Tab-separated table of N, CA and C in Angstrom:
chain	number	residue	atom	x	y	z
A	1	ASP	N	-114.021	-19.087	126.160
A	1	ASP	CA	-112.807	-19.705	125.659
A	1	ASP	C	-111.888	-18.680	125.003
A	2	TYR	N	-112.496	-17.732	124.280
A	2	TYR	CA	-111.694	-16.702	123.627
A	2	TYR	C	-110.945	-15.867	124.665
A	3	GLU	N	-111.642	-15.526	125.748
A	3	GLU	CA	-111.017	-14.705	126.781
A	3	GLU	C	-109.887	-15.460	127.478
A	4	LEU	N	-110.080	-16.760	127.679
A	4	LEU	CA	-109.027	-17.578	128.278
A	4	LEU	C	-107.797	-17.603	127.360
A	5	CYS	N	-108.029	-17.760	126.067
A	5	CYS	CA	-106.914	-17.753	125.104
A	5	CYS	C	-106.220	-16.391	125.101
A	6	GLU	N	-107.003	-15.332	125.232
A	6	GLU	CA	-106.421	-13.987	125.258
A	6	GLU	C	-105.533	-13.821	126.488
A	7	GLU	N	-106.003	-14.304	127.647
A	7	GLU	CA	-105.189	-14.245	128.870
A	7	GLU	C	-103.909	-15.061	128.710
A	8	TRP	N	-104.036	-16.217	128.087
A	8	TRP	CA	-102.883	-17.077	127.840
A	8	TRP	C	-101.855	-16.327	126.982
A	9	GLY	N	-102.354	-15.595	126.002
A	9	GLY	CA	-101.481	-14.824	125.126
A	9	GLY	C	-100.713	-13.728	125.849
A	10	HIS	N	-101.276	-13.235	126.946
A	10	HIS	CA	-100.562	-12.227	127.736
A	10	HIS	C	-99.461	-12.858	128.593
A	11	LEU	N	-99.631	-14.137	128.944
A	11	LEU	CA	-98.673	-14.809	129.823
A	11	LEU	C	-97.528	-15.482	129.065
A	12	TYR	N	-97.828	-15.948	127.859
A	12	TYR	CA	-96.829	-16.686	127.087
A	12	TYR	C	-96.710	-16.074	125.693
A	13	PRO	N	-95.535	-16.176	125.104
A	13	PRO	CA	-95.380	-15.625	123.749
A	13	PRO	C	-96.199	-16.435	122.729
A	14	VAL	N	-97.003	-15.735	121.984
A	14	VAL	CA	-97.841	-16.358	120.966
A	14	VAL	C	-97.454	-15.734	119.622
A	15	PRO	N	-97.241	-16.547	118.591
A	15	PRO	CA	-96.898	-15.981	117.280
A	15	PRO	C	-97.958	-14.975	116.821
A	16	ARG	N	-97.491	-13.946	116.159
A	16	ARG	CA	-98.365	-12.851	115.707
A	16	ARG	C	-99.555	-13.356	114.899
A	17	GLU	N	-99.318	-14.277	113.977
A	17	GLU	CA	-100.410	-14.798	113.134
A	17	GLU	C	-101.464	-15.520	113.957
A	18	ASP	N	-101.025	-16.273	114.955
A	18	ASP	CA	-101.973	-16.977	115.818
A	18	ASP	C	-102.796	-15.988	116.638
A	19	LEU	N	-102.140	-14.934	117.094
A	19	LEU	CA	-102.825	-13.892	117.857
A	19	LEU	C	-103.870	-13.191	116.979
A	20	ILE	N	-103.497	-12.895	115.746
A	20	ILE	CA	-104.430	-12.260	114.812
A	20	ILE	C	-105.620	-13.182	114.548
A	21	ASN	N	-105.340	-14.475	114.322
A	21	ASN	CA	-106.425	-15.438	114.079
A	21	ASN	C	-107.367	-15.544	115.269
A	22	LEU	N	-106.797	-15.592	116.470
A	22	LEU	CA	-107.611	-15.679	117.682
A	22	LEU	C	-108.537	-14.470	117.796
A	23	HIS	N	-107.956	-13.287	117.698
A	23	HIS	CA	-108.758	-12.070	117.842
A	23	HIS	C	-109.783	-11.932	116.714
A	24	ARG	N	-109.416	-12.339	115.511
A	24	ARG	CA	-110.356	-12.265	114.384
A	24	ARG	C	-111.565	-13.162	114.642
A	25	GLU	N	-111.306	-14.393	115.071
A	25	GLU	CA	-112.410	-15.320	115.350
A	25	GLU	C	-113.270	-14.817	116.507
A	26	HIS	N	-112.636	-14.260	117.522
A	26	HIS	CA	-113.374	-13.718	118.660
A	26	HIS	C	-114.229	-12.528	118.211
A	27	LEU	N	-113.642	-11.649	117.421
A	27	LEU	CA	-114.369	-10.480	116.921
A	27	LEU	C	-115.563	-10.902	116.063
A	28	LEU	N	-115.350	-11.830	115.164
A	28	LEU	CA	-116.449	-12.301	114.308
A	28	LEU	C	-117.543	-12.970	115.137
A	29	HIS	N	-117.145	-13.702	116.165
A	29	HIS	CA	-118.129	-14.333	117.053
A	29	HIS	C	-118.986	-13.259	117.739
A	30	LEU	N	-118.332	-12.233	118.280
A	30	LEU	CA	-119.069	-11.161	118.964
A	30	LEU	C	-119.994	-10.431	117.993
A	31	LEU	N	-119.519	-10.177	116.781
A	31	LEU	CA	-120.323	-9.467	115.792
A	31	LEU	C	-121.509	-10.310	115.329
A	32	GLU	N	-121.289	-11.602	115.165
A	32	GLU	CA	-122.390	-12.488	114.774
A	32	GLU	C	-123.450	-12.557	115.871
A	33	MET	N	-123.014	-12.444	117.130
A	33	MET	CA	-123.950	-12.442	118.254
A	33	MET	C	-124.644	-11.085	118.394
A	34	GLY	N	-124.162	-10.086	117.647
A	34	GLY	CA	-124.767	-8.752	117.707
A	34	GLY	C	-124.275	-7.910	118.866
A	35	ASP	N	-123.177	-8.299	119.491
A	35	ASP	CA	-122.648	-7.564	120.641
A	35	ASP	C	-121.565	-6.582	120.175
A	36	MET	N	-122.008	-5.468	119.624
A	36	MET	CA	-121.086	-4.467	119.078
A	36	MET	C	-120.254	-3.806	120.177
A	37	GLU	N	-120.839	-3.670	121.360
A	37	GLU	CA	-120.133	-3.048	122.480
A	37	GLU	C	-118.893	-3.852	122.863
A	38	LYS	N	-119.055	-5.172	123.019
A	38	LYS	CA	-117.914	-6.028	123.371
A	38	LYS	C	-116.921	-6.119	122.225
A	39	ALA	N	-117.425	-6.064	120.992
A	39	ALA	CA	-116.528	-6.091	119.831
A	39	ALA	C	-115.637	-4.848	119.838
A	40	LEU	N	-116.229	-3.709	120.132
A	40	LEU	CA	-115.452	-2.470	120.203
A	40	LEU	C	-114.443	-2.522	121.348
A	41	GLN	N	-114.865	-3.067	122.486
A	41	GLN	CA	-113.950	-3.215	123.625
A	41	GLN	C	-112.777	-4.125	123.269
A	42	LEU	N	-113.063	-5.194	122.545
A	42	LEU	CA	-111.996	-6.109	122.118
A	42	LEU	C	-110.980	-5.368	121.250
A	43	LEU	N	-111.466	-4.615	120.279
A	43	LEU	CA	-110.557	-3.884	119.394
A	43	LEU	C	-109.757	-2.827	120.157
A	44	GLN	N	-110.369	-2.226	121.163
A	44	GLN	CA	-109.671	-1.212	121.947
A	44	GLN	C	-108.616	-1.818	122.872
A	45	ARG	N	-108.791	-3.091	123.247
A	45	ARG	CA	-107.809	-3.771	124.117
A	45	ARG	C	-106.517	-4.119	123.371
A	46	ILE	N	-106.591	-4.208	122.068
A	46	ILE	CA	-105.415	-4.609	121.285
A	46	ILE	C	-104.474	-3.416	121.194
A	47	GLU	N	-103.281	-3.592	121.731
A	47	GLU	CA	-102.340	-2.488	121.848
A	47	GLU	C	-101.622	-2.169	120.543
A	48	ASP	N	-101.318	-3.177	119.744
A	48	ASP	CA	-100.569	-2.986	118.500
A	48	ASP	C	-101.529	-2.564	117.383
A	49	PRO	N	-101.370	-1.334	116.863
A	49	PRO	CA	-102.276	-0.875	115.803
A	49	PRO	C	-102.201	-1.730	114.537
A	50	GLY	N	-101.031	-2.280	114.237
A	50	GLY	CA	-100.890	-3.137	113.058
A	50	GLY	C	-101.701	-4.415	113.190
A	51	VAL	N	-101.697	-4.986	114.379
A	51	VAL	CA	-102.485	-6.192	114.639
A	51	VAL	C	-103.977	-5.863	114.567
A	52	CYS	N	-104.354	-4.734	115.142
A	52	CYS	CA	-105.756	-4.314	115.136
A	52	CYS	C	-106.248	-4.088	113.703
A	53	LEU	N	-105.421	-3.455	112.889
A	53	LEU	CA	-105.768	-3.231	111.478
A	53	LEU	C	-105.925	-4.562	110.747
A	54	ALA	N	-104.981	-5.472	110.957
A	54	ALA	CA	-105.038	-6.785	110.298
A	54	ALA	C	-106.294	-7.545	110.706
A	55	ILE	N	-106.627	-7.511	111.984
A	55	ILE	CA	-107.822	-8.208	112.483
A	55	ILE	C	-109.078	-7.623	111.855
A	56	SER	N	-109.164	-6.313	111.845
A	56	SER	CA	-110.358	-5.644	111.304
A	56	SER	C	-110.514	-5.913	109.813
A	57	GLU	N	-109.418	-5.803	109.069
A	57	GLU	CA	-109.495	-6.037	107.623
A	57	GLU	C	-109.824	-7.494	107.302
A	58	GLN	N	-109.160	-8.419	107.978
A	58	GLN	CA	-109.431	-9.840	107.732
A	58	GLN	C	-110.868	-10.196	108.095
A	59	SER	N	-111.371	-9.613	109.166
A	59	SER	CA	-112.764	-9.868	109.559
A	59	SER	C	-113.720	-9.349	108.503
A	60	LEU	N	-113.449	-8.178	107.966
A	60	LEU	CA	-114.301	-7.600	106.927
A	60	LEU	C	-114.248	-8.447	105.661
A	61	ASP	N	-113.074	-8.984	105.349
A	61	ASP	CA	-112.920	-9.819	104.154
A	61	ASP	C	-113.631	-11.166	104.275
A	62	GLN	N	-114.034	-11.537	105.500
A	62	GLN	CA	-114.783	-12.777	105.715
A	62	GLN	C	-116.258	-12.613	105.323
A	63	HIS	N	-116.658	-11.406	104.943
A	63	HIS	CA	-118.036	-11.084	104.549
A	63	HIS	C	-119.049	-11.497	105.617
A	64	PRO	N	-118.930	-10.889	106.805
A	64	PRO	CA	-119.894	-11.214	107.862
A	64	PRO	C	-121.279	-10.641	107.534
A	65	ASN	N	-122.205	-10.750	108.457
A	65	ASN	CA	-123.558	-10.252	108.208
A	65	ASN	C	-123.571	-8.734	108.004
A	66	LEU	N	-124.727	-8.203	107.684
A	66	LEU	CA	-124.857	-6.785	107.342
A	66	LEU	C	-124.404	-5.864	108.467
A	67	ALA	N	-124.902	-6.097	109.665
A	67	ALA	CA	-124.541	-5.229	110.792
A	67	ALA	C	-123.043	-5.294	111.082
A	68	ALA	N	-122.468	-6.478	111.000
A	68	ALA	CA	-121.037	-6.648	111.259
A	68	ALA	C	-120.205	-5.949	110.183
A	69	SER	N	-120.606	-6.092	108.934
A	69	SER	CA	-119.894	-5.414	107.840
A	69	SER	C	-119.942	-3.913	108.018
A	70	HIS	N	-121.106	-3.411	108.386
A	70	HIS	CA	-121.276	-1.972	108.598
A	70	HIS	C	-120.377	-1.496	109.742
A	71	PHE	N	-120.374	-2.248	110.842
A	71	PHE	CA	-119.545	-1.915	111.997
A	71	PHE	C	-118.062	-1.885	111.622
A	72	LEU	N	-117.595	-2.931	110.938
A	72	LEU	CA	-116.178	-3.030	110.586
A	72	LEU	C	-115.755	-1.948	109.598
A	73	ALA	N	-116.600	-1.671	108.607
A	73	ALA	CA	-116.273	-0.621	107.638
A	73	ALA	C	-116.193	0.735	108.338
A	74	ASP	N	-117.114	0.975	109.245
A	74	ASP	CA	-117.106	2.224	110.004
A	74	ASP	C	-115.861	2.315	110.882
A	75	TYR	N	-115.507	1.224	111.556
A	75	TYR	CA	-114.344	1.201	112.444
A	75	TYR	C	-113.048	1.436	111.656
A	76	LEU	N	-112.911	0.750	110.550
A	76	LEU	CA	-111.702	0.901	109.731
A	76	LEU	C	-111.574	2.325	109.192
A	77	THR	N	-112.669	2.893	108.751
A	77	THR	CA	-112.638	4.265	108.228
A	77	THR	C	-112.292	5.257	109.336
A	78	ALA	N	-112.875	5.057	110.501
A	78	ALA	CA	-112.657	5.990	111.614
A	78	ALA	C	-111.250	5.905	112.204
A	79	HIS	N	-110.687	4.698	112.270
A	79	HIS	CA	-109.419	4.522	112.980
A	79	HIS	C	-108.184	4.311	112.096
A	80	PHE	N	-108.370	3.853	110.874
A	80	PHE	CA	-107.213	3.509	110.047
A	80	PHE	C	-107.262	4.134	108.658
A	81	TYR	N	-107.986	5.219	108.504
A	81	TYR	CA	-108.166	5.847	107.197
A	81	TYR	C	-106.824	6.134	106.526
A	82	ALA	N	-105.895	6.711	107.263
A	82	ALA	CA	-104.591	7.092	106.697
A	82	ALA	C	-103.714	5.875	106.400
A	83	SER	N	-103.945	4.758	107.067
A	83	SER	CA	-103.120	3.562	106.879
A	83	SER	C	-103.532	2.729	105.671
A	84	LEU	N	-104.699	3.007	105.118
A	84	LEU	CA	-105.227	2.214	104.006
A	84	LEU	C	-104.803	2.789	102.665
A	85	THR	N	-104.637	1.921	101.684
A	85	THR	CA	-104.359	2.405	100.330
A	85	THR	C	-105.625	3.075	99.795
A	86	THR	N	-105.470	3.883	98.767
A	86	THR	CA	-106.620	4.581	98.201
A	86	THR	C	-107.667	3.606	97.685
A	87	ALA	N	-107.226	2.553	97.018
A	87	ALA	CA	-108.177	1.562	96.489
A	87	ALA	C	-108.916	0.867	97.618
A	88	ARG	N	-108.204	0.474	98.664
A	88	ARG	CA	-108.834	-0.205	99.803
A	88	ARG	C	-109.781	0.749	100.543
A	89	ARG	N	-109.360	2.000	100.666
A	89	ARG	CA	-110.192	3.014	101.313
A	89	ARG	C	-111.514	3.170	100.568
A	90	ASN	N	-111.438	3.269	99.231
A	90	ASN	CA	-112.647	3.399	98.409
A	90	ASN	C	-113.535	2.169	98.545
A	91	GLU	N	-112.915	0.990	98.583
A	91	GLU	CA	-113.666	-0.262	98.722
A	91	GLU	C	-114.409	-0.310	100.055
A	92	ILE	N	-113.735	0.089	101.128
A	92	ILE	CA	-114.343	0.052	102.458
A	92	ILE	C	-115.440	1.111	102.574
A	93	GLN	N	-115.203	2.295	102.017
A	93	GLN	CA	-116.233	3.329	102.062
A	93	GLN	C	-117.448	2.928	101.233
A	94	ALA	N	-117.211	2.282	100.102
A	94	ALA	CA	-118.337	1.805	99.281
A	94	ALA	C	-119.141	0.759	100.053
A	95	LEU	N	-118.461	-0.111	100.772
A	95	LEU	CA	-119.144	-1.115	101.590
A	95	LEU	C	-119.940	-0.451	102.711
A	96	TYR	N	-119.359	0.567	103.323
A	96	TYR	CA	-120.061	1.292	104.389
A	96	TYR	C	-121.334	1.934	103.840
A	97	ILE	N	-121.203	2.599	102.709
A	97	ILE	CA	-122.353	3.269	102.109
A	97	ILE	C	-123.385	2.249	101.627
A	98	GLY	N	-122.910	1.176	101.008
A	98	GLY	CA	-123.824	0.135	100.551
A	98	GLY	C	-124.585	-0.512	101.695
A	99	SER	N	-123.898	-0.750	102.811
A	99	SER	CA	-124.585	-1.345	103.965
A	99	SER	C	-125.578	-0.360	104.565
A	100	LYS	N	-125.245	0.913	104.510
A	100	LYS	CA	-126.179	1.940	105.004
A	100	LYS	C	-127.438	1.972	104.134
A	101	VAL	N	-127.266	1.864	102.824
A	101	VAL	CA	-128.412	1.818	101.909
A	101	VAL	C	-129.234	0.557	102.167
A	102	LEU	N	-128.562	-0.571	102.363
A	102	LEU	CA	-129.275	-1.825	102.654
A	102	LEU	C	-130.131	-1.703	103.909
A	103	LEU	N	-129.625	-0.978	104.888
A	103	LEU	CA	-130.374	-0.811	106.128
A	103	LEU	C	-131.649	0.009	105.931
A	104	THR	N	-131.754	0.748	104.831
A	104	THR	CA	-132.974	1.513	104.555
A	104	THR	C	-134.051	0.650	103.899
A	105	LEU	N	-133.667	-0.519	103.398
A	105	LEU	CA	-134.632	-1.410	102.742
A	105	LEU	C	-135.419	-2.193	103.793
A	106	PRO	N	-136.597	-2.681	103.416
A	106	PRO	CA	-137.337	-3.536	104.351
A	106	PRO	C	-136.494	-4.752	104.737
A	107	GLU	N	-136.589	-5.142	105.993
A	107	GLU	CA	-135.708	-6.172	106.544
A	107	GLU	C	-135.738	-7.486	105.770
A	108	LEU	N	-136.895	-7.920	105.351
A	108	LEU	CA	-136.996	-9.199	104.644
A	108	LEU	C	-136.383	-9.153	103.248
A	109	SER	N	-136.220	-7.965	102.677
A	109	SER	CA	-135.680	-7.832	101.326
A	109	SER	C	-134.168	-7.636	101.307
A	110	ARG	N	-133.587	-7.368	102.430
A	110	ARG	CA	-132.141	-7.084	102.479
A	110	ARG	C	-131.302	-8.245	101.977
A	111	VAL	N	-131.726	-9.456	102.271
A	111	VAL	CA	-130.958	-10.632	101.867
A	111	VAL	C	-130.832	-10.707	100.340
A	112	ASN	N	-131.815	-10.204	99.611
A	112	ASN	CA	-131.788	-10.250	98.147
A	112	ASN	C	-130.751	-9.304	97.549
A	113	TYR	N	-130.344	-8.308	98.299
A	113	TYR	CA	-129.413	-7.302	97.784
A	113	TYR	C	-128.089	-7.273	98.544
A	114	PHE	N	-127.924	-8.155	99.538
A	114	PHE	CA	-126.717	-8.154	100.364
A	114	PHE	C	-125.454	-8.356	99.543
A	115	HIS	N	-125.526	-9.190	98.511
A	115	HIS	CA	-124.340	-9.460	97.682
A	115	HIS	C	-123.864	-8.211	96.938
A	116	LEU	N	-124.688	-7.178	96.893
A	116	LEU	CA	-124.322	-5.928	96.222
A	116	LEU	C	-123.912	-4.843	97.218
A	117	SER	N	-123.722	-5.203	98.474
A	117	SER	CA	-123.448	-4.191	99.501
A	117	SER	C	-122.161	-3.407	99.255
A	118	SER	N	-121.209	-3.988	98.569
A	118	SER	CA	-119.968	-3.251	98.289
A	118	SER	C	-120.045	-2.473	96.968
A	119	ARG	N	-121.209	-2.547	96.299
A	119	ARG	CA	-121.390	-1.835	95.026
A	119	ARG	C	-122.732	-1.104	95.050
A	120	PRO	N	-122.797	0.011	95.784
A	120	PRO	CA	-124.076	0.709	95.978
A	120	PRO	C	-124.732	1.182	94.681
A	121	LEU	N	-123.944	1.582	93.707
A	121	LEU	CA	-124.522	2.043	92.448
A	121	LEU	C	-125.202	0.884	91.711
A	122	LEU	N	-124.585	-0.272	91.744
A	122	LEU	CA	-125.179	-1.455	91.125
A	122	LEU	C	-126.436	-1.892	91.893
A	123	MET	N	-126.411	-1.729	93.214
A	123	MET	CA	-127.588	-2.038	94.024
A	123	MET	C	-128.751	-1.127	93.633
A	124	LEU	N	-128.450	0.143	93.446
A	124	LEU	CA	-129.472	1.097	93.031
A	124	LEU	C	-130.048	0.712	91.670
A	125	GLU	N	-129.182	0.309	90.753
A	125	GLU	CA	-129.635	-0.112	89.433
A	125	GLU	C	-130.516	-1.360	89.527
A	126	GLN	N	-130.141	-2.291	90.392
A	126	GLN	CA	-130.945	-3.496	90.573
A	126	GLN	C	-132.323	-3.156	91.125
A	127	LEU	N	-132.374	-2.223	92.060
A	127	LEU	CA	-133.664	-1.786	92.599
A	127	LEU	C	-134.524	-1.155	91.509
A	128	LEU	N	-133.891	-0.378	90.645
A	128	LEU	CA	-134.625	0.232	89.536
A	128	LEU	C	-135.154	-0.833	88.582
A	129	MET	N	-134.326	-1.814	88.273
A	129	MET	CA	-134.752	-2.872	87.350
A	129	MET	C	-135.873	-3.720	87.962
A	130	ASN	N	-135.897	-3.825	89.281
A	130	ASN	CA	-136.945	-4.587	89.952
A	130	ASN	C	-138.186	-3.738	90.246
A	131	MET	N	-138.175	-2.523	89.747
A	131	MET	CA	-139.321	-1.609	89.878
A	131	MET	C	-139.641	-1.277	91.340
A	132	LYS	N	-138.642	-1.189	92.172
A	132	LYS	CA	-138.824	-0.840	93.580
A	132	LYS	C	-138.624	0.672	93.733
A	133	VAL	N	-139.523	1.438	93.143
A	133	VAL	CA	-139.376	2.892	93.046
A	133	VAL	C	-139.374	3.552	94.420
A	134	ASP	N	-140.226	3.106	95.324
A	134	ASP	CA	-140.251	3.695	96.666
A	134	ASP	C	-138.931	3.460	97.393
A	135	TRP	N	-138.391	2.258	97.235
A	135	TRP	CA	-137.113	1.949	97.863
A	135	TRP	C	-135.995	2.772	97.242
A	136	VAL	N	-136.076	2.964	95.920
A	136	VAL	CA	-135.064	3.762	95.215
A	136	VAL	C	-135.067	5.188	95.744
A	137	ALA	N	-136.242	5.737	95.991
A	137	ALA	CA	-136.336	7.110	96.488
A	137	ALA	C	-135.605	7.252	97.822
A	138	VAL	N	-135.815	6.310	98.726
A	138	VAL	CA	-135.145	6.348	100.034
A	138	VAL	C	-133.642	6.113	99.862
A	139	ALA	N	-133.282	5.171	98.999
A	139	ALA	CA	-131.861	4.865	98.763
A	139	ALA	C	-131.131	6.074	98.175
A	140	VAL	N	-131.754	6.753	97.219
A	140	VAL	CA	-131.124	7.927	96.599
A	140	VAL	C	-130.949	9.037	97.626
A	141	GLN	N	-131.950	9.244	98.451
A	141	GLN	CA	-131.839	10.268	99.490
A	141	GLN	C	-130.689	9.935	100.447
A	142	THR	N	-130.583	8.679	100.827
A	142	THR	CA	-129.494	8.242	101.707
A	142	THR	C	-128.140	8.424	101.032
A	143	LEU	N	-128.055	8.035	99.763
A	143	LEU	CA	-126.793	8.182	99.027
A	143	LEU	C	-126.379	9.639	98.906
A	144	HIS	N	-127.329	10.517	98.633
A	144	HIS	CA	-127.011	11.942	98.522
A	144	HIS	C	-126.433	12.462	99.840
A	145	GLN	N	-127.006	12.034	100.960
A	145	GLN	CA	-126.498	12.471	102.263
A	145	GLN	C	-125.102	11.916	102.530
A	146	LEU	N	-124.883	10.657	102.190
A	146	LEU	CA	-123.609	10.009	102.496
A	146	LEU	C	-122.473	10.425	101.570
A	147	LEU	N	-122.810	10.808	100.342
A	147	LEU	CA	-121.760	11.144	99.376
A	147	LEU	C	-121.234	12.569	99.520
A	148	ALA	N	-121.854	13.359	100.355
A	148	ALA	CA	-121.401	14.740	100.534
A	148	ALA	C	-119.955	14.746	101.021
A	149	GLY	N	-119.057	15.170	100.155
A	149	GLY	CA	-117.644	15.285	100.509
A	149	GLY	C	-116.870	13.968	100.528
A	150	GLN	N	-117.442	12.881	100.037
A	150	GLN	CA	-116.754	11.593	100.025
A	150	GLN	C	-116.299	11.246	98.617
A	151	GLU	N	-115.214	10.549	98.534
A	151	GLU	CA	-114.685	10.064	97.253
A	151	GLU	C	-114.610	8.551	97.316
A	152	ILE	N	-115.544	7.867	96.647
A	152	ILE	CA	-115.572	6.407	96.740
A	152	ILE	C	-115.647	5.731	95.379
A	153	GLY	N	-115.397	6.459	94.322
A	153	GLY	CA	-115.418	5.842	93.001
A	153	GLY	C	-116.639	6.202	92.190
A	154	PHE	N	-117.646	6.821	92.790
A	154	PHE	CA	-118.781	7.340	92.047
A	154	PHE	C	-119.303	8.585	92.765
A	155	THR	N	-120.053	9.381	92.027
A	155	THR	CA	-120.505	10.667	92.551
A	155	THR	C	-122.025	10.778	92.456
A	156	VAL	N	-122.535	11.879	92.953
A	156	VAL	CA	-123.962	12.171	92.866
A	156	VAL	C	-124.382	12.262	91.396
A	157	GLU	N	-123.484	12.782	90.545
A	157	GLU	CA	-123.787	12.884	89.115
A	157	GLU	C	-123.985	11.505	88.491
A	158	ASP	N	-123.208	10.526	88.930
A	158	ASP	CA	-123.371	9.154	88.437
A	158	ASP	C	-124.747	8.602	88.812
A	159	ILE	N	-125.208	8.914	90.019
A	159	ILE	CA	-126.543	8.493	90.447
A	159	ILE	C	-127.599	9.164	89.577
A	160	ASP	N	-127.445	10.461	89.370
A	160	ASP	CA	-128.405	11.199	88.540
A	160	ASP	C	-128.430	10.667	87.110
A	161	ASN	N	-127.260	10.328	86.567
A	161	ASN	CA	-127.197	9.760	85.211
A	161	ASN	C	-127.905	8.408	85.137
A	162	LEU	N	-127.723	7.597	86.169
A	162	LEU	CA	-128.385	6.296	86.219
A	162	LEU	C	-129.909	6.473	86.269
A	163	LEU	N	-130.362	7.388	87.099
A	163	LEU	CA	-131.800	7.644	87.195
A	163	LEU	C	-132.352	8.179	85.880
A	164	SER	N	-131.610	9.050	85.230
A	164	SER	CA	-132.039	9.595	83.933
A	164	SER	C	-132.131	8.502	82.879
A	165	LYS	N	-131.153	7.611	82.888
A	165	LYS	CA	-131.127	6.507	81.923
A	165	LYS	C	-132.371	5.630	82.066
A	166	TYR	N	-132.718	5.284	83.306
A	166	TYR	CA	-133.880	4.423	83.523
A	166	TYR	C	-135.199	5.171	83.332
A	167	ALA	N	-135.202	6.455	83.601
A	167	ALA	CA	-136.405	7.255	83.337
A	167	ALA	C	-136.653	7.312	81.831
A	168	GLU	N	-135.578	7.453	81.066
A	168	GLU	CA	-135.691	7.474	79.601
A	168	GLU	C	-136.197	6.130	79.084
A	169	LYS	N	-135.674	5.031	79.650
A	169	LYS	CA	-136.117	3.702	79.226
A	169	LYS	C	-137.586	3.467	79.575
A	170	ALA	N	-138.025	4.038	80.682
A	170	ALA	CA	-139.418	3.864	81.091
A	170	ALA	C	-140.364	4.551	80.115
A	171	LEU	N	-139.875	5.586	79.458
A	171	LEU	CA	-140.715	6.325	78.514
A	171	LEU	C	-140.536	5.867	77.075
A	172	ASN	N	-139.660	4.919	76.841
A	172	ASN	CA	-139.384	4.435	75.498
A	172	ASN	C	-140.409	3.356	75.123
A	173	PHE	N	-141.207	3.620	74.107
A	173	PHE	CA	-142.216	2.664	73.654
A	173	PHE	C	-141.696	1.946	72.412
A	174	PRO	N	-141.686	0.613	72.411
A	174	PRO	CA	-141.138	-0.137	71.291
A	174	PRO	C	-142.082	-0.207	70.081
A	175	PHE	N	-143.254	0.345	70.177
A	175	PHE	CA	-144.197	0.314	69.063
A	175	PHE	C	-144.799	1.704	68.893
A	176	THR	N	-145.352	1.943	67.739
A	176	THR	CA	-145.973	3.248	67.494
A	176	THR	C	-147.434	3.189	67.830
A	177	LEU	N	-147.905	4.247	68.396
A	177	LEU	CA	-149.318	4.339	68.728
A	177	LEU	C	-150.101	4.726	67.498
A	178	LYS	N	-151.184	4.028	67.243
A	178	LYS	CA	-152.029	4.361	66.093
A	178	LYS	C	-153.123	5.300	66.551
A	179	GLU	N	-153.444	6.215	65.689
A	179	GLU	CA	-154.531	7.131	66.002
A	179	GLU	C	-155.865	6.461	65.793
A	180	LYS	N	-156.773	6.688	66.709
A	180	LYS	CA	-158.117	6.165	66.525
A	180	LYS	C	-158.924	7.203	65.750
A	181	ARG	N	-159.614	6.729	64.763
A	181	ARG	CA	-160.446	7.658	63.995
A	181	ARG	C	-161.897	7.401	64.312
A	182	SER	N	-162.612	8.453	64.543
A	182	SER	CA	-164.012	8.263	64.824
A	182	SER	C	-164.862	8.551	63.614
């Protein structure tokens, strides 16, 4: 049905907003089905870069599943980096990095942290608070690789400070140890 509507749009004048809505719904449908190849082909068929940008951004704002969010954030960064405001660019890059970190977690646990995908530093803190030390190790390694040369609102130093803070709390004893006398 989407393809039929797209053909119709080539034959008859369709208002820009309706065209954007059609392509957005089609793109989200393809992404939900996991067909990234057809989703990319759809975006490449759109001739007007402004329409393509609007479709991609609106689709990302719909908060699709993890793979779809990752795909859209990657696409927007790769194709429209210069067209985005600095704040929006940082938001999309944070979402890309957060989704990449989520992909390093065990599949069944991803749903528990998906709501933090646009805030990777907060996700890392949540993992620390939940005592998921092994997951934190993989997440930190991934973040270090992804943050090389990127500006997204936090740095490697912020990660190190967070880890230091929680390491200090782990060693903080709320009571004094008494000496045993023999």
